[in-house]
PDB file of C-alpha atoms in Angstrom:
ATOM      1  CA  UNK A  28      77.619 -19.822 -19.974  1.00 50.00           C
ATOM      2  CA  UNK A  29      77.555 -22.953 -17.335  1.00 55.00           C
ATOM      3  CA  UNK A  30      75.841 -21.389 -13.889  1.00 56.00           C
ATOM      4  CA  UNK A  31      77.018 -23.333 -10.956  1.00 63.00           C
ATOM      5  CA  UNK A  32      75.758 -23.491  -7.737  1.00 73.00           C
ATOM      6  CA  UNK A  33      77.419 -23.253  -4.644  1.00 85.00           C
ATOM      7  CA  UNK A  34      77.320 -26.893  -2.862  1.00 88.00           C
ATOM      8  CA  UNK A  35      78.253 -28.063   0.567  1.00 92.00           C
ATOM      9  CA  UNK A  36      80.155 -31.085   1.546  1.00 92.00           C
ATOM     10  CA  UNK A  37      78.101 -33.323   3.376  1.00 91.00           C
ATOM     11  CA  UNK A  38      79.621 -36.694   4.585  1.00 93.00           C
ATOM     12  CA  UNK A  39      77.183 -38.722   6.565  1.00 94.00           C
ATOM     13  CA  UNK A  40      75.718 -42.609   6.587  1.00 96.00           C
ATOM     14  CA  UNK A  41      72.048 -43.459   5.949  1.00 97.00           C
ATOM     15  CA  UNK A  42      69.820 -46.628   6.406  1.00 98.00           C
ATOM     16  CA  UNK A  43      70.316 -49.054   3.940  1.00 98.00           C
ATOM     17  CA  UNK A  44      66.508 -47.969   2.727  1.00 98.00           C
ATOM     18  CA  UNK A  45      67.686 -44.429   2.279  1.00 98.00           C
ATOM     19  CA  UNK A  46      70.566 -45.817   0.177  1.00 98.00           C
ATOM     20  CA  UNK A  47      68.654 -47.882  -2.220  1.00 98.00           C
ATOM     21  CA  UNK A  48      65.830 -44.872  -2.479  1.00 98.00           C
ATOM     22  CA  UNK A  49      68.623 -41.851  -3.146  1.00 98.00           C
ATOM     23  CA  UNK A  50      70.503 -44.660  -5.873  1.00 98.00           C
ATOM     24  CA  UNK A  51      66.463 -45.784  -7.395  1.00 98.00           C
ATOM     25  CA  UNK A  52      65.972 -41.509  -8.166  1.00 98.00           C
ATOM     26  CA  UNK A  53      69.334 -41.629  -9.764  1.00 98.00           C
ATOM     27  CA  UNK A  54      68.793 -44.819 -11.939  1.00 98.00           C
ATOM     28  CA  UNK A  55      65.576 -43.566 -12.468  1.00 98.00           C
ATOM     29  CA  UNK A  56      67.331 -40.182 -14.307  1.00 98.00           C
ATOM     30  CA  UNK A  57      64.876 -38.140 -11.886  1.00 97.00           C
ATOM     31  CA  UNK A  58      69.115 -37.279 -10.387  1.00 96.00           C
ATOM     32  CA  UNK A  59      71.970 -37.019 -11.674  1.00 96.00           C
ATOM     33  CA  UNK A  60      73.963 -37.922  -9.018  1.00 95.00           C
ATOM     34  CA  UNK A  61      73.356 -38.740  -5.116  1.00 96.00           C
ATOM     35  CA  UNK A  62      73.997 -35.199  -3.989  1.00 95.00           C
ATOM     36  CA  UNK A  63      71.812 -34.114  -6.246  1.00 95.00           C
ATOM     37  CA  UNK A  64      68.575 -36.717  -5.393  1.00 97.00           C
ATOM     38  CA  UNK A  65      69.338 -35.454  -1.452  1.00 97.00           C
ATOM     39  CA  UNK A  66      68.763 -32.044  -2.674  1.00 95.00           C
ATOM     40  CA  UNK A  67      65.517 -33.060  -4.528  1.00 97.00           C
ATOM     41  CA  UNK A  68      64.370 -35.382  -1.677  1.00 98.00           C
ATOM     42  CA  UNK A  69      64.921 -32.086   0.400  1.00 97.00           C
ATOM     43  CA  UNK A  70      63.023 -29.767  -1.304  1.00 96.00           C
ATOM     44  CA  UNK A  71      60.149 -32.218  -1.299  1.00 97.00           C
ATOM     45  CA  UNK A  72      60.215 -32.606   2.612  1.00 98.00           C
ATOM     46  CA  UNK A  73      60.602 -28.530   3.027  1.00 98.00           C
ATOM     47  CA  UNK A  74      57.638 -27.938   0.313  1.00 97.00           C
ATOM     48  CA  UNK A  75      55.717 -30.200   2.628  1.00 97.00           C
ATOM     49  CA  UNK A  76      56.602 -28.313   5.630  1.00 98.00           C
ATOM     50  CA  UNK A  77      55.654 -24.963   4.145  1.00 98.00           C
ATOM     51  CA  UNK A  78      52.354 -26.521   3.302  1.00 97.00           C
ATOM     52  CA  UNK A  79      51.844 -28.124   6.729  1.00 97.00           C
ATOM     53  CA  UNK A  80      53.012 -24.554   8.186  1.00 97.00           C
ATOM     54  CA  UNK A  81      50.221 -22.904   5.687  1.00 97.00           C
ATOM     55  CA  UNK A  82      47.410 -25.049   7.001  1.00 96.00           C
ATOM     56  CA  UNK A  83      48.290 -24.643  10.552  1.00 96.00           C
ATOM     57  CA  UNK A  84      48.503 -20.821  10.462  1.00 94.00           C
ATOM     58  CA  UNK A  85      45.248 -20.993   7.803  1.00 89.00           C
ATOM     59  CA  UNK A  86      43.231 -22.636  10.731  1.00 90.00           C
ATOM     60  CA  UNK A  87      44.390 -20.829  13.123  1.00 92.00           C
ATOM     61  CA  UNK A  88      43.314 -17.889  11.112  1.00 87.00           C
ATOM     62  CA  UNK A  89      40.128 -18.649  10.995  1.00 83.00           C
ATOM     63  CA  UNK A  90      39.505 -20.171  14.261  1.00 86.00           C
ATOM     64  CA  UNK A  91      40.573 -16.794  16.020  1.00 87.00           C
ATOM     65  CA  UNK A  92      38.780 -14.697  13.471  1.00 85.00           C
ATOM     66  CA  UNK A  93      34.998 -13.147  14.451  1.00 87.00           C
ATOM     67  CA  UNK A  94      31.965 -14.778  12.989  1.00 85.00           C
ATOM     68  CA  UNK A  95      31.398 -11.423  11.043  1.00 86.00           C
ATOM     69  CA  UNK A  96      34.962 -11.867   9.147  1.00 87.00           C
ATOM     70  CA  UNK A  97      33.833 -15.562   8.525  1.00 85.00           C
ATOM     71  CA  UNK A  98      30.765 -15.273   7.263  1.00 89.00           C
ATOM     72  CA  UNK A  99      32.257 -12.419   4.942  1.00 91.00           C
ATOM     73  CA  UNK A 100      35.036 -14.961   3.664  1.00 88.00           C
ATOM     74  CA  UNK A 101      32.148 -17.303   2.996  1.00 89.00           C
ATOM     75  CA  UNK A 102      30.502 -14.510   1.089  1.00 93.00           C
ATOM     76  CA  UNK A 103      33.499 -14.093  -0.857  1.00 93.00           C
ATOM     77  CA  UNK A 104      33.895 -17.715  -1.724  1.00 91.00           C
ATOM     78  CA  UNK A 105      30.690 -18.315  -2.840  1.00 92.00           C
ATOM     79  CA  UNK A 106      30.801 -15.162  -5.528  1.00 92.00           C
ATOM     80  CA  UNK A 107      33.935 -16.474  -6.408  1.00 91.00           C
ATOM     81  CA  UNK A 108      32.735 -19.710  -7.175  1.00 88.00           C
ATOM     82  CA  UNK A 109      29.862 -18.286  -8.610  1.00 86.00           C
ATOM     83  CA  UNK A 110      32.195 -16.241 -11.132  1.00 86.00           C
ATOM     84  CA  UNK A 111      33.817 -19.184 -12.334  1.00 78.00           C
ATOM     85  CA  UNK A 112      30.589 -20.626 -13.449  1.00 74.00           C
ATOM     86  CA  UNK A 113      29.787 -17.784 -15.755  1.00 70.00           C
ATOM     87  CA  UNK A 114      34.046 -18.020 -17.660  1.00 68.00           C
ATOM     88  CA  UNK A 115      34.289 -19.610 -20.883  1.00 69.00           C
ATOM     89  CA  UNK A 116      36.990 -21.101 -21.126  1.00 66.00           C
ATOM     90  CA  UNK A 117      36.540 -22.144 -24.916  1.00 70.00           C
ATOM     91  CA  UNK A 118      36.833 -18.477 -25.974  1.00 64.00           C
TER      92      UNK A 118
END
């Protein structure tokens, strides 16, 4: 059973640089088609966003948080790291 997904129509112009790009992923076979190398090129630029977004909201996190929740997160960290050191990962 073929599951498709529900597309848009999206009629628009782009920069000749856009062009060539959106055509190189499809020659490339990383799309099958133009729509479908806008869709990848725009889950790339909202993955980055949502890691941008993470970092922001990480800092502020920590920038607002008491030194007594800090120093506990570094506590934390270091066991963790410590842990690490004692998994074999050859088992």
């Amino acid at each position: 059973m073929k599951i498709t997904v529900s597309r848009k129509k999206l009629s628009t112009t782009v920069s000749g640089d856009t062009h060539r790009y959106l055509h190189s992923l499809v020659k490339s076979g990383r799309a099958g088609t133009i729509a479908e190398a806008v869709d990848l090129v725009a889950e790339r630029v909202q993955r980055l966003e949502r890691r941008a977004r993470l970092e922001r909201d990480t800092a502020a996190y920590f920038a607002g948080s008491p030194a007594g929740v800090q120093k506990e997160e570094a506590r934390l960290e270091q066991a963790l790291s410590d842990s690490v050191d004692e998994v074999s990962f050859e088992e």
